[in-house]
Tab-separated table of C-alpha atoms in Angstrom:
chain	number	residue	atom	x	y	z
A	1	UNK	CA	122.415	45.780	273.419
A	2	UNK	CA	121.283	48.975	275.429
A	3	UNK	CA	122.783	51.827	276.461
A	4	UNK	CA	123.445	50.478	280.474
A	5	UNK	CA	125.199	47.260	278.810
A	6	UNK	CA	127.548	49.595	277.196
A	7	UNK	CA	128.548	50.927	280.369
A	8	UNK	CA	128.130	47.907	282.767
A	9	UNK	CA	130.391	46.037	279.789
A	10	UNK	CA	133.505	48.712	280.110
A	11	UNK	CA	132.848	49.386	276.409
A	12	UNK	CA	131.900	53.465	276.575
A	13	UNK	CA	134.713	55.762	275.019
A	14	UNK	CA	133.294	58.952	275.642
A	15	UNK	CA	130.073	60.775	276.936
A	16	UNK	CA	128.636	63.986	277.043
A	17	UNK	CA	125.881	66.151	277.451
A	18	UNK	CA	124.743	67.683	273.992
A	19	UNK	CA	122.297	70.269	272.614
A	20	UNK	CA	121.122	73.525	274.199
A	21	UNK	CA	123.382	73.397	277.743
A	22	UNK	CA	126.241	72.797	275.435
A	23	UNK	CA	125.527	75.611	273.363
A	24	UNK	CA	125.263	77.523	276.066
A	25	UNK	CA	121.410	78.289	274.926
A	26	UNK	CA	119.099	76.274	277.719
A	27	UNK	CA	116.791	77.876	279.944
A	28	UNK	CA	115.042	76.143	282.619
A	29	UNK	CA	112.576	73.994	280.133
A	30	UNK	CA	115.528	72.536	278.295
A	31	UNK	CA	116.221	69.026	278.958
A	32	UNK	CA	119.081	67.269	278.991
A	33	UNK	CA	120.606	65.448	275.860
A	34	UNK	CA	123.557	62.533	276.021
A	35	UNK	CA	125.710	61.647	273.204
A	36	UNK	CA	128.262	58.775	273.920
A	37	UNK	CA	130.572	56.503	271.789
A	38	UNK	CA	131.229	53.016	272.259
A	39	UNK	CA	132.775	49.672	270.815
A	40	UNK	CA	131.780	46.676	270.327
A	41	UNK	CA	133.372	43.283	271.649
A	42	UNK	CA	135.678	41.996	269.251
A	43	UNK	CA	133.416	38.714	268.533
A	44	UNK	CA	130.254	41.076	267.881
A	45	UNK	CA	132.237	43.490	265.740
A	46	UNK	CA	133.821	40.462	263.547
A	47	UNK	CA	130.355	38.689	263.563
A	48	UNK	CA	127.218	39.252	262.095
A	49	UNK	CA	125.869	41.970	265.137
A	50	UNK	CA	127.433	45.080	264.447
A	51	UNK	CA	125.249	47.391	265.766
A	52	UNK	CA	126.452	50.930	264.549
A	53	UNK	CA	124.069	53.385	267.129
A	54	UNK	CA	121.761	52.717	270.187
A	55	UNK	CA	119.368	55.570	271.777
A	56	UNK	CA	116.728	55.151	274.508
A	57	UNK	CA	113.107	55.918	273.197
A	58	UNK	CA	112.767	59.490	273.029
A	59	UNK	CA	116.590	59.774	271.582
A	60	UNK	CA	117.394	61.961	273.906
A	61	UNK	CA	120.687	59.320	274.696
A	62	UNK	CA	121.833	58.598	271.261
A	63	UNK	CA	125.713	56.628	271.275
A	64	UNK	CA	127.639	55.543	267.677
A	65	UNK	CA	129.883	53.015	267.526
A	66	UNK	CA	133.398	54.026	266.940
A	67	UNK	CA	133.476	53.068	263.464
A	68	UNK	CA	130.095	54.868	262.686
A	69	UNK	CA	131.363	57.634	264.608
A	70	UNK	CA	134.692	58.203	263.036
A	71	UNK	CA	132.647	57.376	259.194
A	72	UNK	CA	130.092	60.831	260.461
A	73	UNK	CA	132.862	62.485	261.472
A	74	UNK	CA	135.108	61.887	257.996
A	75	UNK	CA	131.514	63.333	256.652
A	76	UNK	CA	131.491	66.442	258.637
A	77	UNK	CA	128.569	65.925	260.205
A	78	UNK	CA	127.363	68.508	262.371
A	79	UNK	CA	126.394	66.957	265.560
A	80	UNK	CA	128.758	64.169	265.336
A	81	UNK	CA	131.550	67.016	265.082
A	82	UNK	CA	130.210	68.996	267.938
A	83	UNK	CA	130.452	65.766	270.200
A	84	UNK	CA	134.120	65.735	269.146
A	85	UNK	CA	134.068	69.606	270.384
A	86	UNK	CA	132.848	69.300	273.196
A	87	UNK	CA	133.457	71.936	275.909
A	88	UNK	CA	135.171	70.450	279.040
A	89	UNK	CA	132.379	70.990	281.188
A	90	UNK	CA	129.910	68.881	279.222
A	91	UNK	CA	132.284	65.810	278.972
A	92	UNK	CA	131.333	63.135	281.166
A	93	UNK	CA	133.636	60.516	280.449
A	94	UNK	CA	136.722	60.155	278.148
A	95	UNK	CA	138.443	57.156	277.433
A	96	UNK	CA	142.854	58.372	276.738
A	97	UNK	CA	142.272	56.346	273.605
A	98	UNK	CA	140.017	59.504	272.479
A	99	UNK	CA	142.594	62.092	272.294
A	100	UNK	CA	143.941	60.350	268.852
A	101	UNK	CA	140.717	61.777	267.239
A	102	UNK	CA	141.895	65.624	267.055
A	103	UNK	CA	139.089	67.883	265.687
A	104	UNK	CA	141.859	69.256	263.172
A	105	UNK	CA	141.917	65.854	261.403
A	106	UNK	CA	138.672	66.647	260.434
A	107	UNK	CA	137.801	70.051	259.806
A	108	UNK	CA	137.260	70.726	255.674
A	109	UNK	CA	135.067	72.528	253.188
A	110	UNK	CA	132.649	69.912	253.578
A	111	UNK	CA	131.438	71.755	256.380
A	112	UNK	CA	129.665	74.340	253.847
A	113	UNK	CA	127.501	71.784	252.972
A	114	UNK	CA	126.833	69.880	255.964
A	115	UNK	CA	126.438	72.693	258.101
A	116	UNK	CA	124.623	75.484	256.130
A	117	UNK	CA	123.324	72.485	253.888
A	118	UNK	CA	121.521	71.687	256.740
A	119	UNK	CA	120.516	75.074	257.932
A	120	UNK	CA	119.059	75.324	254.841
A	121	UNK	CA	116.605	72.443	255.121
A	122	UNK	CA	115.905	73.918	258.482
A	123	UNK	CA	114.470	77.433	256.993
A	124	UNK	CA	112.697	75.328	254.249
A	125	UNK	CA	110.852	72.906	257.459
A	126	UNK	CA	110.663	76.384	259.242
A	127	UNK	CA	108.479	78.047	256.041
A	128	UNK	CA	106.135	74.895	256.030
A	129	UNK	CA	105.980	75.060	259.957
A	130	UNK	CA	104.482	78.401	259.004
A	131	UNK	CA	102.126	77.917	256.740
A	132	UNK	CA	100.414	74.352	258.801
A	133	UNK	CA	99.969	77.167	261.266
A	134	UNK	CA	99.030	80.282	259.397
A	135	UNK	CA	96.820	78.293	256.982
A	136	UNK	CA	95.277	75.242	258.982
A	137	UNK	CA	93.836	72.539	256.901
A	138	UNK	CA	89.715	71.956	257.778
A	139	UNK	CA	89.806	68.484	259.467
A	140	UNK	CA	87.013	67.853	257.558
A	141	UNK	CA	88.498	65.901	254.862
A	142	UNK	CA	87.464	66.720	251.181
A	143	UNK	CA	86.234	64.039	248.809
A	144	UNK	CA	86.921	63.610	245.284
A	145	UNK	CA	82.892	65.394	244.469
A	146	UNK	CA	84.933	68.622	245.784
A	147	UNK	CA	87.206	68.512	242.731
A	148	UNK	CA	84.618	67.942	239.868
A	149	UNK	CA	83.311	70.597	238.049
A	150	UNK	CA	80.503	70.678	235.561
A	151	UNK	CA	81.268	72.544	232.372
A	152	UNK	CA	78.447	75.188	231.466
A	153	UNK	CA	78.899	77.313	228.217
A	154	UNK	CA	82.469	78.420	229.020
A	155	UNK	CA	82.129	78.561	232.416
A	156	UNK	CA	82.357	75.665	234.918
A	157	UNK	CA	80.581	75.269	238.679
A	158	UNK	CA	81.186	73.170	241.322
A	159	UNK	CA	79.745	69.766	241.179
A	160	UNK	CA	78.051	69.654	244.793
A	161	UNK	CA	76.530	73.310	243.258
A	162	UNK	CA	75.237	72.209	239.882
A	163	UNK	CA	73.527	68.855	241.746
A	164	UNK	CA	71.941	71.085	244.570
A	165	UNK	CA	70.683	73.689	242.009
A	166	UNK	CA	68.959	70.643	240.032
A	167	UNK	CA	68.189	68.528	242.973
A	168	UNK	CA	69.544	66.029	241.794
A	169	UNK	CA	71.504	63.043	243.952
A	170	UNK	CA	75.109	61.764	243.008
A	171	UNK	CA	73.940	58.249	243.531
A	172	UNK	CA	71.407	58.722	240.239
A	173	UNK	CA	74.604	60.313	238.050
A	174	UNK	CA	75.986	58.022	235.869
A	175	UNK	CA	79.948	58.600	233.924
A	176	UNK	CA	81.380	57.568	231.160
A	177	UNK	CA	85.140	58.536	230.072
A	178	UNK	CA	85.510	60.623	226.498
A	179	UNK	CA	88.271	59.581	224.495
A	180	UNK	CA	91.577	62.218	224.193
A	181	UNK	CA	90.207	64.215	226.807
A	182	UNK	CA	91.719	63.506	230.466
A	183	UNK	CA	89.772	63.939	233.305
A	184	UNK	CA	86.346	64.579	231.250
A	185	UNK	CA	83.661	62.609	231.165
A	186	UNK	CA	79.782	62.786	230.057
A	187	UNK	CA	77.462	62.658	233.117
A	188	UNK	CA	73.788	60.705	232.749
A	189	UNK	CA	71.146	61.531	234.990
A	190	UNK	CA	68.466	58.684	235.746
A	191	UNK	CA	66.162	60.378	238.288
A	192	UNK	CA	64.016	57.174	238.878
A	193	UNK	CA	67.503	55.143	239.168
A	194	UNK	CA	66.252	52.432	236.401
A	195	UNK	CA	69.515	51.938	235.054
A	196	UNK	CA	70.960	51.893	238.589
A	197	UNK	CA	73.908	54.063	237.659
A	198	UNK	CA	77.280	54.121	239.652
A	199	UNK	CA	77.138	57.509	240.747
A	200	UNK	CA	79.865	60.285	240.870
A	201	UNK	CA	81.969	58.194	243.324
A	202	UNK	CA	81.175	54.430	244.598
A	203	UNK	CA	81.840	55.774	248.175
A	204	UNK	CA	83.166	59.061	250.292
A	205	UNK	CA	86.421	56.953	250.831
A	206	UNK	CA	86.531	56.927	247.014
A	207	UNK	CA	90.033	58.264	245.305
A	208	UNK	CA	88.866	58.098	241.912
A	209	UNK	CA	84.865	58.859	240.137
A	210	UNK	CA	83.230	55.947	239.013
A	211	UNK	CA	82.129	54.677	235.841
A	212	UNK	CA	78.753	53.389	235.044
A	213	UNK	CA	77.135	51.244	231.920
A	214	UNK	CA	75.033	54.100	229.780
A	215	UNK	CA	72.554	52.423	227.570
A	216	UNK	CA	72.975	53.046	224.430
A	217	UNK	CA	70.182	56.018	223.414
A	218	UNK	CA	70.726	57.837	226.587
A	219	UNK	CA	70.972	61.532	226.404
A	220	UNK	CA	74.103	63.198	228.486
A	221	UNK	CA	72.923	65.770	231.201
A	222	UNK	CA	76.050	67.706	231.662
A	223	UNK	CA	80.192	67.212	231.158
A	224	UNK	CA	81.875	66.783	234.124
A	225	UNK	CA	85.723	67.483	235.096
A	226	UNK	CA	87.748	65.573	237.448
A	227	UNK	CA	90.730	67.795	238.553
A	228	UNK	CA	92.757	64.834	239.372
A	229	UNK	CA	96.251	66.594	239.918
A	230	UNK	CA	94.406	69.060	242.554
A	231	UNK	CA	92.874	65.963	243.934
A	232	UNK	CA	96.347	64.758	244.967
A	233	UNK	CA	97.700	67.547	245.993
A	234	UNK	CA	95.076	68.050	248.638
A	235	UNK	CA	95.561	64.454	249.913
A	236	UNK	CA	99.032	65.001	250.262
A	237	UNK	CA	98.703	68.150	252.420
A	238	UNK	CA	95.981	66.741	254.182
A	239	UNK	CA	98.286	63.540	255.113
A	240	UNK	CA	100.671	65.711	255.851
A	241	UNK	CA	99.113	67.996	258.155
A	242	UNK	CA	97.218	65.442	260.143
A	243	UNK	CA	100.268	63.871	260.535
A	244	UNK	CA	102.133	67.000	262.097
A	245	UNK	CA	99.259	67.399	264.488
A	246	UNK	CA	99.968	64.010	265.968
A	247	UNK	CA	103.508	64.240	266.163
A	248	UNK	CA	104.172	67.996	267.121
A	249	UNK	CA	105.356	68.918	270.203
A	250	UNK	CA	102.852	70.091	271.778
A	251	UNK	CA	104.969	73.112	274.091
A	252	UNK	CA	106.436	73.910	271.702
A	253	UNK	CA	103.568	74.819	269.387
A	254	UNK	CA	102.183	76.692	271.897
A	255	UNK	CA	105.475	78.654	272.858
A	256	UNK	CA	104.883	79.313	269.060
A	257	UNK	CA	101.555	80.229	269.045
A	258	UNK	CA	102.134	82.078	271.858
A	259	UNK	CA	104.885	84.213	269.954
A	260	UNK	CA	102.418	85.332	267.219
A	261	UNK	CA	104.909	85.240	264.609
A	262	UNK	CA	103.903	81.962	262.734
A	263	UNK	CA	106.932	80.331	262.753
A	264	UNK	CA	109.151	77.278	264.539
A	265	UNK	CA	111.258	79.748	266.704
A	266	UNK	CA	113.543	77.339	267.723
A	267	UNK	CA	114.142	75.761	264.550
A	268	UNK	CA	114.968	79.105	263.583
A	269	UNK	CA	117.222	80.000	266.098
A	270	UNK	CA	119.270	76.456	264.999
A	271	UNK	CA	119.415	77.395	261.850
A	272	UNK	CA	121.203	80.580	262.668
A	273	UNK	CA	123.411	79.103	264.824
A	274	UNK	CA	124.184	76.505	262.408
A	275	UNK	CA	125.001	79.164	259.557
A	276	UNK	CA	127.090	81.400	262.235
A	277	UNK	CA	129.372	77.919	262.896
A	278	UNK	CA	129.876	77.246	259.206
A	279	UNK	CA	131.488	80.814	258.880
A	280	UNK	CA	132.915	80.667	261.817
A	281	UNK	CA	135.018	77.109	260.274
A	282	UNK	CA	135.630	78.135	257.350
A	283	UNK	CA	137.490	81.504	258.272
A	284	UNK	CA	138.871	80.320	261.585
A	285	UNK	CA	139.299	76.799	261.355
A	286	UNK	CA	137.678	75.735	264.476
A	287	UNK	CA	134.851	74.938	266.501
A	288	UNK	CA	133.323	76.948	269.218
A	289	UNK	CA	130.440	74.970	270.544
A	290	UNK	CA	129.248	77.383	273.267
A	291	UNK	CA	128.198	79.985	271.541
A	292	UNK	CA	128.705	83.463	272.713
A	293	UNK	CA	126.051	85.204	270.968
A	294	UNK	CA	123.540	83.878	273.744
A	295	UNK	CA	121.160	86.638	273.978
A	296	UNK	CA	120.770	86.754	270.213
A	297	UNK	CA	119.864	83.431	270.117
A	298	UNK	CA	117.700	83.170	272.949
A	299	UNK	CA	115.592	86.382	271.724
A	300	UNK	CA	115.226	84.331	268.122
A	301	UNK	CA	113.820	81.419	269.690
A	302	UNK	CA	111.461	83.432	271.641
A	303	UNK	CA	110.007	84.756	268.777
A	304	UNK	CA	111.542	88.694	268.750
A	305	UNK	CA	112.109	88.628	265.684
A	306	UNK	CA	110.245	88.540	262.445
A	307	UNK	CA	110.032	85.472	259.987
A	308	UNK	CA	111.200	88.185	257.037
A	309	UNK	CA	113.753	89.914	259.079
A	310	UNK	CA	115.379	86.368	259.566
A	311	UNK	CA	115.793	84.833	256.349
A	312	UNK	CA	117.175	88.539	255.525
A	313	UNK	CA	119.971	87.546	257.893
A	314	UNK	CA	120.169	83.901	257.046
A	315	UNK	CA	120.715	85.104	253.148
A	316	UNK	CA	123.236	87.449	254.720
A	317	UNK	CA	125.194	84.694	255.894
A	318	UNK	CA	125.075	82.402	253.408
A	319	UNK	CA	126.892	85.065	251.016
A	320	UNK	CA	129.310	85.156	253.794
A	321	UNK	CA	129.705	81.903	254.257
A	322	UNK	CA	130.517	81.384	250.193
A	323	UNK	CA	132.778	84.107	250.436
A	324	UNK	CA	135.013	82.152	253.630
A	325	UNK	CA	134.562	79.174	251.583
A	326	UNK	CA	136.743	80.481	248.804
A	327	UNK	CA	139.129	81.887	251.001
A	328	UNK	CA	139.559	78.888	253.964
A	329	UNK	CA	142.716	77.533	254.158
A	330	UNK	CA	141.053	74.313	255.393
A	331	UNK	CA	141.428	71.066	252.836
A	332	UNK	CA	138.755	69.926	250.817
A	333	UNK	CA	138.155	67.312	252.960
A	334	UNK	CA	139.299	65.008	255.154
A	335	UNK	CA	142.268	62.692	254.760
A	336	UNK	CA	140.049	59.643	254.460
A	337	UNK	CA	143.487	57.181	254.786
A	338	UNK	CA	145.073	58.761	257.033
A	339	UNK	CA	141.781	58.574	259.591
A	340	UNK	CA	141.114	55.119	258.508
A	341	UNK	CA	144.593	53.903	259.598
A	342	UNK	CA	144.171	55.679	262.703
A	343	UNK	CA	140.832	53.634	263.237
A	344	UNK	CA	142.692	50.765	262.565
A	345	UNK	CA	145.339	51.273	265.445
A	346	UNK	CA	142.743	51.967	267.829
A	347	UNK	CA	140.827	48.952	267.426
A	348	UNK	CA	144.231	46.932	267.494
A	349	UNK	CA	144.672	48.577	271.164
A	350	UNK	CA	141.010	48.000	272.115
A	351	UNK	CA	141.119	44.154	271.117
A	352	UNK	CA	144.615	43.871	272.587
């Protein structure tokens, strides 16, 4: 099922446009999200085919089910209950049978979590942003020879050092493990390769050194250390970084770059936001979607500010925010039975 079969089928419930023009916070780059709920036909839903959420490729146009919509909203979901908020000039379509689903029924103290939960995980992605761009990884990838060390006296040197200073080649080295000690092994040198010795590693693709067969008389040359840990640490990062350089939005980096501050901007400005509508709940009990702080906003997502100065005021509102928590007069949470019945009764009047 796609998105135009929900519509061409009578099955849409609501639509709107989402994100930055509903904050109130596009400018002329900003595209245009949808967000949409739907049902399904009453054989699919019964059957085997329930198909809780749809979106076109670039999720731009993301629509939930009812079910799975009502379930996010029960959870306090941030976007899911911003759809519910919409402002009237960013609703679309609205099906009468929408106006059972009140935003008071589900407005709680969940929204601490869910809202500056999330903000949260925002600063954290906003800090590593930060450092991929402040501290690039070489796209040379390191092998595991970069991580061995050769112990001299009580000093070690690098391995690639200790075979240059020797000229001596990897390929003649031979290892063997030492019992009780992890991660250090004796290292045999065979200049004329007579013994024909593994080497440090089998291959530069190698994740681990290699172990040779040391006949038995064979005097050690050196003690080598494998720092295994460090080893896969730096593979992680490097995954990890290579991986954001394929997938990062490419204007948007350079808006970043361009900003000089070394951080995600935007994803700062969201979490702000974010943290300002979580107080703004819990002490007032509703949701204001377009936000009237515009200018703020916009200046944090065009970099004014600094990457210090902003988790200052994120920490700032967090205390707030714990402080409105203990004072809301909003439940717990939502009535989970009382929403569910209301679910019910819709879908009785949708199936006729």
């Amino acid at each position: 099922m796609t998105i135009n079969d929900i519509k061409e089928k009578g099955l849409l419930l609501f639509e709107c446009i989402s994100g930055s023009k509903a904050y109130g916070l596009n400018t002329a780059q900003s595209d245009t999200d949808l967000r949409g709920v739907y049902y399904l036909p009453k054989a699919q839903f019964y059957g085997l085919e329930y198909i809780p959420q749809i979106s076109n490729e670039t999720s731009d146009e993301v629509y939930y089910e009812l079910g799975r919509f009502v379930e996010l909203l029960i959870r306090n979901n941030p976007n899911i209950l911003e759809l519910l908020a919409s402002p009237e000039d960013c609703i679309l379509y609205k099906h009468p049978i929408m106006n059972r689903l009140s935003l008071d029924l589900f407005l709680s103290k969940l929204c601490r979590e869910t809202f500056a939960g999330y903000a949260l995980t925002q600063i954290k992605k906003a800090r590593g942003y930060k450092k991929k761009i402040v501290n690039p990884v070489d796209p040379v990838r390191k092998t595991v020879p970069d991580f061995c060390f050769i112990l001299e006296g009580y000093q070690s040197i690098p391995l690639r050092e200790w075979l240059a200073k020797n000229n001596y080649l990897q390929e003649h080295c031979g290892l063997t493990s030492i019992p009780h000690s992890k991660g250090l092994y004796a290292l045999f040198y065979d200049a004329a390769n007579q013994h024909r010795y593994r080497g440090v590693i089998s291959t530069e693709l190698a994740n681990d050194v290699s172990l040779s067969s040391i006949p038995k008389g064979e005097k050690e040359s050196a003690y080598l250390f494998f720092n295994l840990e460090s080893y896969s640490s730096y593979c992680k990062e490097y995954r990890e970084y290579r991986e954001w350089l394929e997938k990062r939005n490419e204007t948007r980096y350079q808006d970043n770059a361009a900003h000089g501050k070394g951080y995600d901007a935007k994803n700062m400005m969201h979490t702000i936001r974010l943290l300002q509508v979580a107080e703004e709940i819990l002490r007032e009990g509703k949701l204001t979607i377009k936000r009237l702080n515009r200018e703020e906003l916009l200046s944090i997502k065009t970099g004014q500010y600094q990457y210090d100065d902003l988790l200052v005021m994120a920490d700032s509102l967090m205390q707030r925010i714990g402080t409105a928590y203990e004072e809301s007069p909003l439940p717990a949470m939502p009535d989970k039975d009382r929403i569910e019945s209301l679910l019910v009764q819709m879908r009785e009047e949708l199936y006729g």
